[in-house]
């Protein structure tokens, strides 16, 4: 299923199936992720949103039983080809997790550590400042860069984690429910940040918050889940289109029911 995308496609899946052992978790997902846009993944628990998201930078490789078939390309190149180094891929396609997870280091070192690890040879002070500014947290941290990142509030910690991701200079940022653990004010700050970041990055966000998806994204993918003959549940991509279409005139009744709260 491919939305009406007029801009350059950065990530593309075709007939993507994800297995855990012999169990099929997500079936036949085909979609295009356009450059410098925000794509929201929505749907009920267990429908495969996070599973598909983690395929984009091969985080599922860290689960021994996980495997895929089908194809995922990044600028036309197969990211699961033998020659692709997953670590290099994760530098180009960064990830922000549900729970803020700053390193037990200073705010400065939270930004510098990954960059150093990836061989950054430039002006580290400038990189730290630029990354924190892009994450809209510089003004709150510039006078306490040597203090622990763990001393920040939850919302600040999440923006620090986003700054840490920015510092490794990715092209794509994946966000797996980045506001799930945050209060409404912090959530709005993250949404404002997402809007600013899409000027330079392509963003894919998993969210259970319908208002967030409608406010923050350009395109929305609705995933659903169905029972198989074996009574196992399999996720699939039910509908993908511009966010305004999904929320105002969805093609499927199940999509309409989900976004209106009548689902199930």
mmCIF file of C-alpha atoms in Angstrom:
data_model
loop_
_atom_site.group_PDB
_atom_site.id
_atom_site.type_symbol
_atom_site.label_atom_id
_atom_site.label_comp_id
_atom_site.label_asym_id
_atom_site.label_seq_id
_atom_site.Cartn_x
_atom_site.Cartn_y
_atom_site.Cartn_z
ATOM 1 C CA UNK A 1 0.000 0.000 0.000
ATOM 2 C CA UNK A 2 1.594 3.225 -1.156
ATOM 3 C CA UNK A 3 0.343 6.697 -0.273
ATOM 4 C CA UNK A 4 0.232 9.518 -2.778
ATOM 5 C CA UNK A 5 3.810 10.681 -2.235
ATOM 6 C CA UNK A 6 5.094 13.418 -4.518
ATOM 7 C CA UNK A 7 8.508 13.882 -2.879
ATOM 8 C CA UNK A 8 11.588 11.661 -2.924
ATOM 9 C CA UNK A 9 11.200 8.302 -1.197
ATOM 10 C CA UNK A 10 13.816 7.645 1.497
ATOM 11 C CA UNK A 11 12.647 4.296 2.886
ATOM 12 C CA UNK A 12 10.521 1.739 1.053
ATOM 13 C CA UNK A 13 9.112 -1.630 2.072
ATOM 14 C CA UNK A 14 7.685 -4.169 -0.330
ATOM 15 C CA UNK A 15 5.789 -7.238 0.896
ATOM 16 C CA UNK A 16 7.589 -7.118 4.225
ATOM 17 C CA UNK A 17 6.880 -10.088 6.495
ATOM 18 C CA UNK A 18 8.334 -10.247 10.007
ATOM 19 C CA UNK A 19 8.613 -13.511 11.918
ATOM 20 C CA UNK A 20 9.524 -14.357 15.490
ATOM 21 C CA UNK A 21 10.586 -17.971 15.240
ATOM 22 C CA UNK A 22 7.929 -19.677 13.146
ATOM 23 C CA UNK A 23 5.235 -17.155 14.107
ATOM 24 C CA UNK A 24 4.306 -14.515 11.551
ATOM 25 C CA UNK A 25 4.002 -11.201 13.420
ATOM 26 C CA UNK A 26 3.448 -8.764 10.542
ATOM 27 C CA UNK A 27 2.496 -9.625 6.977
ATOM 28 C CA UNK A 28 2.907 -8.040 3.557
ATOM 29 C CA UNK A 29 3.663 -4.427 4.493
ATOM 30 C CA UNK A 30 4.360 -2.182 1.501
ATOM 31 C CA UNK A 31 4.814 1.562 2.012
ATOM 32 C CA UNK A 32 6.993 4.526 1.047
ATOM 33 C CA UNK A 33 8.478 6.969 3.566
ATOM 34 C CA UNK A 34 8.978 10.384 1.882
ATOM 35 C CA UNK A 35 11.910 12.689 2.522
ATOM 36 C CA UNK A 36 11.532 15.477 5.114
ATOM 37 C CA UNK A 37 8.076 14.339 6.146
ATOM 38 C CA UNK A 38 6.684 12.940 9.381
ATOM 39 C CA UNK A 39 4.993 9.555 9.064
ATOM 40 C CA UNK A 40 2.911 8.325 12.008
ATOM 41 C CA UNK A 41 2.247 4.633 12.665
ATOM 42 C CA UNK A 42 -1.013 4.120 14.548
ATOM 43 C CA UNK A 43 -3.100 1.080 15.451
ATOM 44 C CA UNK A 44 -4.086 -1.235 18.313
ATOM 45 C CA UNK A 45 -1.560 -3.031 20.515
ATOM 46 C CA UNK A 46 0.050 -6.003 18.816
ATOM 47 C CA UNK A 47 -0.548 -4.788 15.272
ATOM 48 C CA UNK A 48 3.149 -4.519 14.376
ATOM 49 C CA UNK A 49 3.802 -0.755 14.452
ATOM 50 C CA UNK A 50 6.975 -0.963 16.533
ATOM 51 C CA UNK A 51 8.036 -4.199 14.853
ATOM 52 C CA UNK A 52 8.032 -2.533 11.429
ATOM 53 C CA UNK A 53 9.692 0.604 12.816
ATOM 54 C CA UNK A 54 12.555 -1.451 14.236
ATOM 55 C CA UNK A 55 13.100 -3.123 10.881
ATOM 56 C CA UNK A 56 14.118 0.217 9.374
ATOM 57 C CA UNK A 57 17.401 0.320 11.284
ATOM 58 C CA UNK A 58 17.647 -3.429 11.890
ATOM 59 C CA UNK A 59 17.045 -3.248 15.628
ATOM 60 C CA UNK A 60 15.180 -6.540 15.264
ATOM 61 C CA UNK A 61 18.549 -8.129 14.465
ATOM 62 C CA UNK A 62 19.161 -7.992 18.217
ATOM 63 C CA UNK A 63 16.302 -10.469 18.775
ATOM 64 C CA UNK A 64 17.676 -13.945 17.935
ATOM 65 C CA UNK A 65 14.318 -15.360 16.796
ATOM 66 C CA UNK A 66 13.432 -12.421 14.527
ATOM 67 C CA UNK A 67 13.723 -12.609 10.749
ATOM 68 C CA UNK A 68 12.159 -10.926 7.748
ATOM 69 C CA UNK A 69 11.340 -11.620 4.162
ATOM 70 C CA UNK A 70 10.313 -9.139 1.552
ATOM 71 C CA UNK A 71 12.416 -6.037 1.014
ATOM 72 C CA UNK A 72 13.339 -2.771 2.705
ATOM 73 C CA UNK A 73 15.369 -0.202 0.795
ATOM 74 C CA UNK A 74 17.055 3.011 1.908
ATOM 75 C CA UNK A 75 17.571 5.296 -1.081
ATOM 76 C CA UNK A 76 17.042 2.252 -3.267
ATOM 77 C CA UNK A 77 19.622 0.009 -1.566
ATOM 78 C CA UNK A 78 18.572 -3.144 0.278
ATOM 79 C CA UNK A 79 19.347 -2.568 3.977
ATOM 80 C CA UNK A 80 19.438 -6.316 4.633
ATOM 81 C CA UNK A 81 22.090 -7.014 1.993
ATOM 82 C CA UNK A 82 25.143 -8.889 3.261
ATOM 83 C CA UNK A 83 27.438 -5.916 2.650
ATOM 84 C CA UNK A 84 25.418 -3.586 4.893
ATOM 85 C CA UNK A 85 26.872 -2.944 8.372
ATOM 86 C CA UNK A 86 23.928 -2.545 10.801
ATOM 87 C CA UNK A 87 25.975 -0.211 13.011
ATOM 88 C CA UNK A 88 26.664 2.131 10.098
ATOM 89 C CA UNK A 89 22.994 1.921 9.144
ATOM 90 C CA UNK A 90 21.958 2.986 12.658
ATOM 91 C CA UNK A 91 24.143 6.069 12.344
ATOM 92 C CA UNK A 92 22.156 7.086 9.274
ATOM 93 C CA UNK A 93 18.818 5.981 10.712
ATOM 94 C CA UNK A 94 18.758 6.942 14.400
ATOM 95 C CA UNK A 95 16.216 5.916 17.005
ATOM 96 C CA UNK A 96 14.537 7.473 20.047
ATOM 97 C CA UNK A 97 12.816 5.073 22.427
ATOM 98 C CA UNK A 98 9.624 5.229 24.461
ATOM 99 C CA UNK A 99 11.324 5.766 27.799
ATOM 100 C CA UNK A 100 13.988 8.488 28.009
ATOM 101 C CA UNK A 101 17.308 6.708 28.413
ATOM 102 C CA UNK A 102 20.137 9.220 28.857
ATOM 103 C CA UNK A 103 23.538 7.800 29.672
ATOM 104 C CA UNK A 104 24.620 8.099 33.338
ATOM 105 C CA UNK A 105 27.019 10.835 32.250
ATOM 106 C CA UNK A 106 27.043 14.601 32.004
ATOM 107 C CA UNK A 107 24.756 16.375 29.553
ATOM 108 C CA UNK A 108 27.849 17.215 27.491
ATOM 109 C CA UNK A 109 29.059 13.604 27.439
ATOM 110 C CA UNK A 110 25.608 12.330 26.483
ATOM 111 C CA UNK A 111 26.044 14.195 23.220
ATOM 112 C CA UNK A 112 29.778 13.709 22.761
ATOM 113 C CA UNK A 113 30.012 10.001 23.603
ATOM 114 C CA UNK A 114 28.279 8.587 20.526
ATOM 115 C CA UNK A 115 29.888 11.105 18.206
ATOM 116 C CA UNK A 116 33.333 10.177 19.531
ATOM 117 C CA UNK A 117 32.526 6.495 19.143
ATOM 118 C CA UNK A 118 31.631 7.132 15.506
ATOM 119 C CA UNK A 119 34.953 8.855 14.842
ATOM 120 C CA UNK A 120 33.895 12.508 14.956
ATOM 121 C CA UNK A 121 37.010 14.678 14.536
ATOM 122 C CA UNK A 122 35.519 18.176 14.444
ATOM 123 C CA UNK A 123 34.825 20.783 17.114
ATOM 124 C CA UNK A 124 33.048 18.830 19.855
ATOM 125 C CA UNK A 125 31.893 21.927 21.740
ATOM 126 C CA UNK A 126 30.214 23.186 18.580
ATOM 127 C CA UNK A 127 28.604 19.788 17.909
ATOM 128 C CA UNK A 128 27.217 19.619 21.447
ATOM 129 C CA UNK A 129 25.799 23.139 21.242
ATOM 130 C CA UNK A 130 24.327 22.631 17.759
ATOM 131 C CA UNK A 131 22.719 19.312 18.704
ATOM 132 C CA UNK A 132 21.175 20.722 21.873
ATOM 133 C CA UNK A 133 19.902 23.752 19.954
ATOM 134 C CA UNK A 134 18.310 21.557 17.296
ATOM 135 C CA UNK A 135 16.581 19.610 20.068
ATOM 136 C CA UNK A 136 15.375 22.901 21.581
ATOM 137 C CA UNK A 137 17.034 22.251 24.922
ATOM 138 C CA UNK A 138 20.151 24.416 24.734
ATOM 139 C CA UNK A 139 18.727 27.308 26.758
ATOM 140 C CA UNK A 140 17.748 24.901 29.546
ATOM 141 C CA UNK A 141 21.123 23.139 29.682
ATOM 142 C CA UNK A 142 23.843 25.565 28.528
ATOM 143 C CA UNK A 143 24.771 26.526 32.110
ATOM 144 C CA UNK A 144 24.885 22.947 33.430
ATOM 145 C CA UNK A 145 26.550 20.929 30.698
ATOM 146 C CA UNK A 146 28.737 19.113 33.222
ATOM 147 C CA UNK A 147 25.769 18.024 35.349
ATOM 148 C CA UNK A 148 24.266 14.579 34.961
ATOM 149 C CA UNK A 149 21.698 14.100 32.231
ATOM 150 C CA UNK A 150 19.754 12.004 34.745
ATOM 151 C CA UNK A 151 19.062 15.170 36.776
ATOM 152 C CA UNK A 152 16.840 16.572 34.018
ATOM 153 C CA UNK A 153 13.052 16.220 33.976
ATOM 154 C CA UNK A 154 11.502 13.446 31.896
ATOM 155 C CA UNK A 155 10.665 15.752 29.010
ATOM 156 C CA UNK A 156 14.122 17.292 29.082
ATOM 157 C CA UNK A 157 15.709 13.836 29.161
ATOM 158 C CA UNK A 158 13.768 12.849 26.047
ATOM 159 C CA UNK A 159 14.902 15.989 24.224
ATOM 160 C CA UNK A 160 18.460 15.220 25.371
ATOM 161 C CA UNK A 161 18.094 11.750 23.830
ATOM 162 C CA UNK A 162 16.881 13.360 20.611
ATOM 163 C CA UNK A 163 19.907 15.695 20.692
ATOM 164 C CA UNK A 164 22.134 12.652 21.225
ATOM 165 C CA UNK A 165 20.603 11.060 18.130
ATOM 166 C CA UNK A 166 21.034 14.260 16.112
ATOM 167 C CA UNK A 167 24.724 14.410 17.073
ATOM 168 C CA UNK A 168 25.550 11.294 15.046
ATOM 169 C CA UNK A 169 24.158 13.110 11.994
ATOM 170 C CA UNK A 170 21.401 10.752 10.859
ATOM 171 C CA UNK A 171 19.161 11.318 7.874
ATOM 172 C CA UNK A 172 16.159 9.535 9.384
ATOM 173 C CA UNK A 173 14.952 9.605 13.004
ATOM 174 C CA UNK A 174 12.708 6.794 14.241
ATOM 175 C CA UNK A 175 10.626 7.525 17.349
ATOM 176 C CA UNK A 176 8.915 4.682 19.208
ATOM 177 C CA UNK A 177 6.195 6.341 21.308
ATOM 178 C CA UNK A 178 8.565 9.120 22.419
ATOM 179 C CA UNK A 179 5.897 10.866 24.517
ATOM 180 C CA UNK A 180 4.352 7.833 26.236
ATOM 181 C CA UNK A 181 6.089 8.574 29.543
ATOM 182 C CA UNK A 182 5.713 12.360 29.383
ATOM 183 C CA UNK A 183 3.216 14.886 30.734
ATOM 184 C CA UNK A 184 1.041 16.956 28.328
ATOM 185 C CA UNK A 185 3.305 20.021 28.393
ATOM 186 C CA UNK A 186 6.421 17.975 27.621
ATOM 187 C CA UNK A 187 4.474 16.120 24.918
ATOM 188 C CA UNK A 188 3.627 19.407 23.178
ATOM 189 C CA UNK A 189 7.287 20.454 23.314
ATOM 190 C CA UNK A 190 8.295 17.178 21.628
ATOM 191 C CA UNK A 191 5.636 17.729 18.959
ATOM 192 C CA UNK A 192 6.932 21.259 18.331
ATOM 193 C CA UNK A 193 10.418 19.796 18.100
ATOM 194 C CA UNK A 194 9.273 17.179 15.577
ATOM 195 C CA UNK A 195 7.855 19.961 13.403
ATOM 196 C CA UNK A 196 11.196 21.800 13.496
ATOM 197 C CA UNK A 197 13.247 18.662 12.852
ATOM 198 C CA UNK A 198 11.402 17.603 9.719
ATOM 199 C CA UNK A 199 12.955 20.564 7.916
ATOM 200 C CA UNK A 200 16.228 18.593 8.011
ATOM 201 C CA UNK A 201 15.262 15.003 8.809
ATOM 202 C CA UNK A 202 12.773 12.336 7.789
ATOM 203 C CA UNK A 203 10.825 11.161 10.840
ATOM 204 C CA UNK A 204 8.781 8.041 11.520
ATOM 205 C CA UNK A 205 6.871 8.005 14.801
ATOM 206 C CA UNK A 206 4.859 5.260 16.504
ATOM 207 C CA UNK A 207 2.094 6.688 18.665
ATOM 208 C CA UNK A 208 -1.102 5.613 20.413
ATOM 209 C CA UNK A 209 -2.141 9.262 20.680
ATOM 210 C CA UNK A 210 -4.549 10.074 17.833
ATOM 211 C CA UNK A 211 -4.352 13.812 18.488
ATOM 212 C CA UNK A 212 -0.586 13.631 18.290
ATOM 213 C CA UNK A 213 -0.691 11.743 14.997
ATOM 214 C CA UNK A 214 -3.134 14.257 13.519
ATOM 215 C CA UNK A 215 -1.123 17.266 14.760
ATOM 216 C CA UNK A 216 2.422 16.138 14.150
ATOM 217 C CA UNK A 217 2.417 13.982 10.999
ATOM 218 C CA UNK A 218 2.132 14.501 7.253
ATOM 219 C CA UNK A 219 1.273 10.875 6.489
ATOM 220 C CA UNK A 220 -0.366 8.223 8.663
ATOM 221 C CA UNK A 221 -0.202 4.440 8.420
ATOM 222 C CA UNK A 222 -2.987 2.569 10.212
ATOM 223 C CA UNK A 223 -2.052 -0.973 11.202
ATOM 224 C CA UNK A 224 -4.617 -3.518 12.279
ATOM 225 C CA UNK A 225 -4.509 -7.048 13.629
ATOM 226 C CA UNK A 226 -6.389 -10.186 12.653
ATOM 227 C CA UNK A 227 -6.610 -13.720 13.998
ATOM 228 C CA UNK A 228 -5.292 -16.547 11.822
ATOM 229 C CA UNK A 229 -6.573 -20.103 11.562
ATOM 230 C CA UNK A 230 -4.174 -21.004 14.360
ATOM 231 C CA UNK A 231 -5.749 -18.303 16.554
ATOM 232 C CA UNK A 232 -2.501 -16.366 16.483
ATOM 233 C CA UNK A 233 -2.719 -12.644 15.786
ATOM 234 C CA UNK A 234 -0.992 -11.128 12.784
ATOM 235 C CA UNK A 235 -0.478 -7.416 12.173
ATOM 236 C CA UNK A 236 -0.927 -5.847 8.752
ATOM 237 C CA UNK A 237 -0.995 -2.418 7.143
ATOM 238 C CA UNK A 238 -4.680 -1.577 6.668
ATOM 239 C CA UNK A 239 -4.435 1.936 5.242
ATOM 240 C CA UNK A 240 -1.762 4.515 4.438
ATOM 241 C CA UNK A 241 -2.335 8.022 3.156
ATOM 242 C CA UNK A 242 -1.917 11.709 3.885
ATOM 243 C CA UNK A 243 -2.838 12.374 7.503
ATOM 244 C CA UNK A 244 -5.708 14.672 6.581
ATOM 245 C CA UNK A 245 -7.230 11.880 4.464
ATOM 246 C CA UNK A 246 -6.833 9.234 7.163
ATOM 247 C CA UNK A 247 -8.465 11.439 9.784
ATOM 248 C CA UNK A 248 -11.133 13.109 7.652
ATOM 249 C CA UNK A 249 -12.004 10.613 4.930
ATOM 250 C CA UNK A 250 -10.473 7.165 5.563
ATOM 251 C CA UNK A 251 -11.117 4.453 3.013
ATOM 252 C CA UNK A 252 -11.825 1.746 5.588
ATOM 253 C CA UNK A 253 -14.507 1.631 8.233
ATOM 254 C CA UNK A 254 -12.060 0.035 10.695
ATOM 255 C CA UNK A 255 -9.763 3.057 10.316
ATOM 256 C CA UNK A 256 -12.659 5.413 10.984
ATOM 257 C CA UNK A 257 -13.676 3.380 14.038
ATOM 258 C CA UNK A 258 -10.141 3.375 15.419
ATOM 259 C CA UNK A 259 -9.450 7.075 15.118
ATOM 260 C CA UNK A 260 -12.889 7.924 16.521
ATOM 261 C CA UNK A 261 -12.484 5.659 19.548
ATOM 262 C CA UNK A 262 -15.158 3.153 18.511
ATOM 263 C CA UNK A 263 -12.643 0.471 17.600
ATOM 264 C CA UNK A 264 -13.293 -3.035 18.956
#
